CSV table of C-alpha atoms in Angstrom, one decimal:
chain,number,residue,atom,x,y,z
A,2,MET,CA,4.0,-2.7,-11.7
A,3,THR,CA,4.9,-2.3,-15.4
A,4,ASP,CA,4.9,-6.0,-15.9
A,5,VAL,CA,1.5,-6.5,-14.3
A,6,VAL,CA,-0.1,-3.7,-16.4
A,7,ALA,CA,1.5,-5.1,-19.5
A,8,GLU,CA,0.1,-8.6,-18.9
A,9,LEU,CA,-3.3,-7.2,-18.1
A,10,GLU,CA,-3.4,-5.2,-21.3
A,11,ARG,CA,-2.1,-8.1,-23.3
A,12,ARG,CA,-5.0,-10.2,-22.1
A,13,PHE,CA,-7.6,-7.4,-22.0
A,14,PRO,CA,-6.5,-4.7,-24.4
A,15,LEU,CA,-7.8,-1.2,-23.5
A,16,ALA,CA,-9.1,-0.8,-27.0
A,17,TRP,CA,-11.6,-3.6,-26.4
A,18,ALA,CA,-13.5,-1.6,-23.9
A,19,GLU,CA,-16.7,0.2,-24.8
A,20,GLU,CA,-16.3,3.9,-25.6
A,21,TRP,CA,-18.1,5.0,-22.4
A,22,ASP,CA,-15.9,2.8,-20.2
A,23,ARG,CA,-12.9,3.9,-18.1
A,24,VAL,CA,-10.3,1.1,-17.8
A,25,GLY,CA,-6.6,0.8,-17.1
A,26,LEU,CA,-4.3,2.1,-14.5
A,27,VAL,CA,-6.2,4.5,-12.2
A,28,LEU,CA,-3.4,5.3,-9.7
A,29,GLY,CA,0.0,4.0,-8.7
A,30,GLU,CA,3.7,4.5,-9.7
A,31,PRO,CA,4.5,2.4,-12.8
A,32,SER,CA,8.0,1.8,-11.5
A,33,ALA,CA,6.8,0.5,-8.1
A,34,PRO,CA,7.3,-3.3,-7.4
A,35,VAL,CA,4.3,-5.5,-7.1
A,36,ARG,CA,4.5,-8.6,-4.9
A,37,ARG,CA,0.9,-9.1,-3.9
A,38,VAL,CA,-2.3,-8.3,-5.8
A,39,LEU,CA,-5.9,-8.3,-4.5
A,40,CYS,CA,-8.6,-9.0,-7.1
A,41,VAL,CA,-12.0,-7.5,-6.4
A,42,VAL,CA,-15.3,-6.8,-8.2
A,43,ASP,CA,-15.9,-3.4,-6.5
A,44,VAL,CA,-13.6,-0.8,-5.2
A,45,ALA,CA,-15.4,0.0,-1.9
A,46,PRO,CA,-14.3,1.0,1.6
A,47,GLU,CA,-14.6,-2.6,2.6
A,48,THR,CA,-12.4,-4.0,-0.1
A,49,VAL,CA,-9.9,-1.2,0.3
A,50,ALA,CA,-9.7,-2.0,4.0
A,51,GLU,CA,-9.2,-5.7,3.1
A,52,ALA,CA,-6.4,-4.7,0.7
A,53,LEU,CA,-4.6,-2.6,3.4
A,54,ALA,CA,-5.0,-5.4,6.0
A,55,ALA,CA,-3.5,-7.9,3.6
A,56,ASP,CA,-0.6,-5.5,2.7
A,57,VAL,CA,-1.1,-5.8,-1.0
A,58,ASP,CA,0.7,-3.6,-3.5
A,59,MET,CA,-2.1,-3.4,-6.1
A,60,ILE,CA,-5.8,-3.9,-6.5
A,61,VAL,CA,-7.2,-5.1,-9.8
A,62,ALA,CA,-10.9,-4.4,-9.9
A,63,HIS,CA,-13.6,-5.2,-12.4
A,64,HIS,CA,-15.7,-2.1,-11.8
A,65,PRO,CA,-14.0,1.2,-12.5
A,66,LEU,CA,-13.9,3.6,-9.5
A,67,LEU,CA,-14.0,6.7,-11.7
A,68,LEU,CA,-16.5,5.6,-14.4
A,69,ARG,CA,-18.2,9.0,-14.3
A,70,GLY,CA,-16.4,12.3,-14.1
A,71,VAL,CA,-15.8,13.9,-10.7
A,72,SER,CA,-14.8,17.5,-9.9
A,73,SER,CA,-13.1,16.7,-6.6
A,74,VAL,CA,-11.2,13.9,-5.0
A,75,ALA,CA,-11.3,15.6,-1.6
A,76,PRO,CA,-11.1,13.0,1.3
A,77,THR,CA,-14.6,14.2,2.4
A,78,THR,CA,-16.1,12.5,-0.7
A,79,PHE,CA,-16.7,8.7,-1.2
A,80,LYS,CA,-14.3,8.3,-4.0
A,81,GLY,CA,-11.8,10.8,-2.8
A,82,ARG,CA,-11.5,9.0,0.6
A,83,ILE,CA,-10.7,5.8,-1.2
A,84,ILE,CA,-8.1,7.5,-3.5
A,85,HIS,CA,-6.4,9.2,-0.5
A,86,ASP,CA,-6.3,5.9,1.5
A,87,LEU,CA,-4.8,4.0,-1.5
A,88,ILE,CA,-2.2,6.7,-2.3
A,89,ARG,CA,-1.2,7.0,1.4
A,90,ALA,CA,-0.7,3.2,1.6
A,91,GLY,CA,1.1,3.0,-1.7
A,92,VAL,CA,-1.5,0.7,-3.2
A,93,ALA,CA,-2.0,0.9,-7.0
A,94,LEU,CA,-5.4,0.5,-8.6
A,95,TYR,CA,-6.2,-1.0,-12.0
A,96,ALA,CA,-9.6,-1.6,-13.6
A,97,ALA,CA,-10.5,-4.2,-16.3
A,98,HIS,CA,-14.2,-3.9,-17.1
A,99,THR,CA,-15.9,-4.3,-20.5
A,100,ASN,CA,-12.5,-5.2,-22.1
A,101,ALA,CA,-12.6,-8.2,-19.7
A,102,ASP,CA,-16.3,-8.8,-20.4
A,103,VAL,CA,-15.7,-9.2,-24.1
A,104,ALA,CA,-12.4,-11.2,-23.8
A,105,ALA,CA,-12.2,-14.9,-24.5
A,106,PRO,CA,-11.7,-16.2,-21.9
A,107,GLY,CA,-13.4,-13.5,-19.9
A,108,VAL,CA,-16.0,-12.7,-17.3
A,109,SER,CA,-18.8,-14.7,-18.9
A,110,ASP,CA,-16.6,-17.7,-19.5
A,111,ALA,CA,-16.0,-18.0,-15.7
A,112,LEU,CA,-19.8,-17.7,-15.1
A,113,ALA,CA,-20.5,-20.3,-17.8
A,114,ALA,CA,-18.0,-22.7,-16.1
A,115,ARG,CA,-20.1,-22.6,-12.9
A,116,PHE,CA,-22.9,-24.3,-14.9
A,117,GLY,CA,-20.6,-26.7,-16.8
A,118,LEU,CA,-21.7,-25.3,-20.1
A,119,THR,CA,-20.2,-26.8,-23.2
A,120,GLY,CA,-19.9,-25.7,-26.8
A,121,LEU,CA,-19.5,-22.0,-25.8
A,122,ARG,CA,-20.0,-19.2,-28.2
A,123,PRO,CA,-20.6,-15.5,-27.7
A,124,LEU,CA,-24.1,-14.2,-27.1
A,125,LEU,CA,-23.3,-10.9,-28.9
A,126,ARG,CA,-20.2,-10.5,-31.0
A,127,PRO,CA,-18.6,-7.1,-31.4
A,128,ALA,CA,-19.4,-5.2,-34.6
A,129,PRO,CA,-17.1,-6.0,-37.6
A,130,GLY,CA,-14.3,-3.4,-37.7
A,131,SER,CA,-14.4,-2.8,-33.9
A,132,PRO,CA,-11.1,-3.5,-32.1
A,133,ALA,CA,-12.6,-6.4,-30.2
A,134,HIS,CA,-14.0,-8.2,-33.2
A,135,GLY,CA,-12.6,-11.6,-34.0
A,136,ASP,CA,-12.0,-15.1,-32.6
A,137,ASP,CA,-14.5,-16.1,-30.0
A,138,ARG,CA,-14.7,-12.7,-28.3
A,139,GLY,CA,-18.0,-11.1,-27.4
A,140,PHE,CA,-20.4,-10.3,-24.6
A,141,GLY,CA,-22.0,-13.2,-22.8
A,142,ARG,CA,-21.8,-16.9,-23.6
A,143,ILE,CA,-24.2,-19.5,-24.9
A,144,GLY,CA,-23.7,-23.2,-24.1
A,145,GLU,CA,-25.3,-26.5,-23.4
A,146,LEU,CA,-26.1,-27.7,-19.9
A,147,PRO,CA,-24.7,-31.0,-18.8
A,148,ARG,CA,-28.3,-32.3,-18.6
A,149,PRO,CA,-31.7,-30.7,-19.2
A,150,MET,CA,-33.3,-29.1,-16.2
A,151,THR,CA,-36.7,-27.4,-15.6
A,152,LEU,CA,-36.5,-23.7,-15.0
A,153,ALA,CA,-37.4,-24.2,-11.4
A,154,GLU,CA,-34.6,-26.8,-11.0
A,155,LEU,CA,-32.1,-24.6,-12.8
A,156,THR,CA,-32.9,-21.6,-10.6
A,157,ARG,CA,-32.2,-23.7,-7.5
A,158,HIS,CA,-29.0,-25.0,-9.1
A,159,ALA,CA,-27.9,-21.4,-9.9
A,160,ALA,CA,-28.4,-20.5,-6.2
A,161,ALA,CA,-26.2,-23.4,-5.3
A,162,VAL,CA,-23.3,-22.8,-7.7
A,163,LEU,CA,-23.1,-19.0,-7.6
A,164,PRO,CA,-21.6,-17.0,-4.6
A,165,VAL,CA,-24.2,-16.6,-1.9
A,166,THR,CA,-25.9,-13.2,-1.6
A,167,SER,CA,-28.9,-11.8,0.2
A,168,TRP,CA,-30.4,-11.1,-3.2
A,169,GLY,CA,-30.3,-14.8,-4.2
A,170,VAL,CA,-31.7,-15.9,-7.5
A,171,ARG,CA,-35.1,-15.4,-9.1
A,172,ALA,CA,-36.6,-16.5,-12.4
A,173,ALA,CA,-39.3,-15.5,-14.8
A,174,GLY,CA,-41.2,-17.9,-17.0
A,175,ASP,CA,-42.9,-21.3,-16.8
A,176,PRO,CA,-41.2,-23.2,-13.9
A,177,ARG,CA,-41.8,-26.4,-15.8
A,178,ARG,CA,-40.0,-25.2,-19.0
A,179,MET,CA,-37.2,-27.5,-19.9
A,180,VAL,CA,-33.8,-25.7,-20.3
A,181,ARG,CA,-31.1,-27.3,-22.4
A,182,THR,CA,-29.3,-24.2,-23.9
A,183,LEU,CA,-28.4,-21.4,-21.5
A,184,ALA,CA,-27.1,-17.9,-22.2
A,185,VAL,CA,-25.2,-16.2,-19.4
A,186,SER,CA,-23.8,-12.7,-19.1
A,187,GLY,CA,-22.0,-11.4,-16.1
A,188,GLY,CA,-23.3,-8.0,-14.8
A,189,SER,CA,-26.2,-6.0,-16.1
A,190,GLY,CA,-27.7,-7.9,-19.1
A,191,ASP,CA,-31.1,-6.6,-20.1
A,192,SER,CA,-29.6,-4.9,-23.1
A,193,PHE,CA,-28.9,-8.4,-24.4
A,194,LEU,CA,-32.5,-9.7,-24.2
A,195,GLY,CA,-32.9,-9.3,-27.9
A,196,ALA,CA,-29.7,-11.2,-28.6
A,197,ALA,CA,-30.9,-14.1,-26.3
A,198,THR,CA,-34.1,-14.3,-28.2
A,199,ALA,CA,-32.4,-14.2,-31.6
A,200,ALA,CA,-30.0,-17.0,-30.4
A,201,GLY,CA,-33.0,-19.3,-29.6
A,202,VAL,CA,-31.7,-20.3,-26.2
A,203,ASP,CA,-34.1,-21.8,-23.6
A,204,ALA,CA,-33.1,-19.4,-20.8
A,205,PHE,CA,-30.9,-16.4,-20.1
A,206,LEU,CA,-29.1,-15.8,-16.8
A,207,THR,CA,-27.8,-12.4,-16.0
A,208,SER,CA,-28.4,-9.6,-13.4
A,209,ASP,CA,-30.2,-6.3,-12.9
A,210,LEU,CA,-33.2,-7.2,-15.0
A,211,ARG,CA,-35.9,-4.6,-15.0
A,212,HIS,CA,-39.7,-5.0,-14.7
A,213,HIS,CA,-40.9,-3.7,-18.0
A,214,PRO,CA,-38.2,-5.0,-20.3
A,215,ALA,CA,-38.5,-8.4,-18.7
A,216,GLY,CA,-42.3,-8.5,-19.0
A,217,GLU,CA,-42.3,-7.4,-22.6
A,218,HIS,CA,-39.5,-10.0,-23.4
A,219,LEU,CA,-41.6,-12.8,-21.9
A,220,ALA,CA,-44.8,-11.6,-23.6
A,221,ALA,CA,-43.0,-11.9,-26.9
A,222,ASP,CA,-42.1,-15.6,-26.2
A,223,GLY,CA,-38.5,-14.8,-25.4
A,224,PRO,CA,-36.3,-17.3,-23.4
A,225,ALA,CA,-37.0,-17.8,-19.7
A,226,LEU,CA,-35.0,-15.3,-17.5
A,227,ILE,CA,-32.9,-16.0,-14.4
A,228,ASP,CA,-31.8,-12.9,-12.4
A,229,ALA,CA,-28.9,-13.2,-9.9
A,230,ALA,CA,-27.1,-10.6,-7.9
A,231,HIS,CA,-24.7,-8.5,-10.0
A,232,TRP,CA,-21.7,-9.2,-7.7
A,233,ALA,CA,-22.4,-12.9,-7.8
A,234,THR,CA,-22.3,-13.1,-11.6
A,235,GLU,CA,-18.9,-11.4,-11.8
A,236,ARG,CA,-17.2,-12.8,-8.7
A,237,PRO,CA,-16.3,-16.1,-10.5
A,238,TRP,CA,-14.0,-14.3,-12.9
A,239,LEU,CA,-11.7,-13.2,-10.1
A,240,ASP,CA,-10.4,-16.7,-9.7
A,241,ASP,CA,-9.4,-16.8,-13.3
A,242,LEU,CA,-7.8,-13.4,-13.0
A,243,ALA,CA,-5.8,-14.4,-10.0
A,244,ASP,CA,-4.6,-17.5,-11.7
A,245,LEU,CA,-3.6,-15.5,-14.8
A,246,LEU,CA,-1.4,-13.1,-12.8
A,247,ARG,CA,0.1,-15.8,-10.6
A,248,GLU,CA,1.0,-18.1,-13.5
A,249,ALA,CA,2.2,-15.4,-15.9
A,250,LEU,CA,4.1,-13.2,-13.4
A,251,GLY,CA,4.7,-15.2,-10.2
A,252,VAL,CA,3.0,-12.6,-8.0
A,253,GLU,CA,1.0,-13.6,-5.0
A,254,THR,CA,-2.7,-13.2,-5.7
A,255,LEU,CA,-5.6,-12.9,-3.3
A,256,VAL,CA,-9.3,-12.9,-4.2
A,257,SER,CA,-11.9,-10.9,-2.3
A,258,ASP,CA,-15.0,-12.8,-1.2
A,259,LEU,CA,-16.5,-9.7,0.4
A,260,ASP,CA,-20.1,-9.5,-0.9
A,261,THR,CA,-20.3,-5.9,-2.1
A,262,ASP,CA,-23.9,-6.3,-3.5
A,263,PRO,CA,-25.8,-3.4,-2.1
A,264,TRP,CA,-28.9,-5.5,-1.2
A,265,THR,CA,-28.4,-7.0,2.2
A,266,VAL,CA,-31.9,-8.2,3.3
A,267,HIS,CA,-34.2,-10.6,1.5
A,268,ALA,CA,-37.6,-11.9,2.7
A,269,ALA,CA,-39.5,-14.4,0.5
A,270,ALA,CA,-43.2,-13.8,0.1
A,271,PRO,CA,-45.3,-16.3,2.1
A,272,VAL,CA,-46.7,-19.2,0.1
A,273,VAL,CA,-50.5,-18.8,-0.2
A,274,ASP,CA,-52.7,-21.9,0.0
A,275,ASP,CA,-55.2,-21.5,-2.8
A,276,LYS,CA,-57.8,-23.3,-0.7
A,277,GLU,CA,-57.8,-20.5,1.8
A,278,PRO,CA,-59.4,-17.1,1.0
A,279,ARG,CA,-57.0,-14.4,0.2
A,280,PRO,CA,-57.2,-11.2,2.3
């Protein structure tokens, strides 16, 4: 396991994580051998069951299991049950979160690749003097689409190239707006709305956009917005992560395609014919 941890921390140094984040080795014996690794977005009962069924030695997750403090890891609690199951099975757990978001290549590079973006640059660079500052590192990516698309067309394209979820993909803005430059950010991205506006992009794709910030952003003539499921915007990075570990260390790597997005039902509103009276 020491070799796996060393490689992960070489590619995604712990110092690059945000101060509030909790990354690195969560549990596991450093001296234990690692033959097979499962890469997941979320550490959830479903992905833990997948790991145990696949007889892996280690889970590498994007989202930290213990992001916020807990006073108990009793097996009667959600997180405690997971920890007990992993320890009993001898499965280690490691998290690479905002240190993987800011890395180059990192989470948003994998998302940008789904759209064929070229000329990539960070949406928001780390502050000068911060450990992550330098090179092409930063949160989100900006690039050029292979060809211009209307917002409506790009939204349909996003639904086709991103992992399928019940949430799907929605957009805000003029459906006829032409999009040439696209900013993307895996995971929750409404804190980057100002950066997308300052960058002058035509559209910004991310997840977890909220009603009021989105409305105010559009009212101020900001870029069009495309909102996809959180899990779907981060799942593409798992393929890159698996390739990294396999090529650098020769370990067998598996990628979880279990959709852990909490939204499981979606019903589109019926199209109203403007010629008919509305109820």
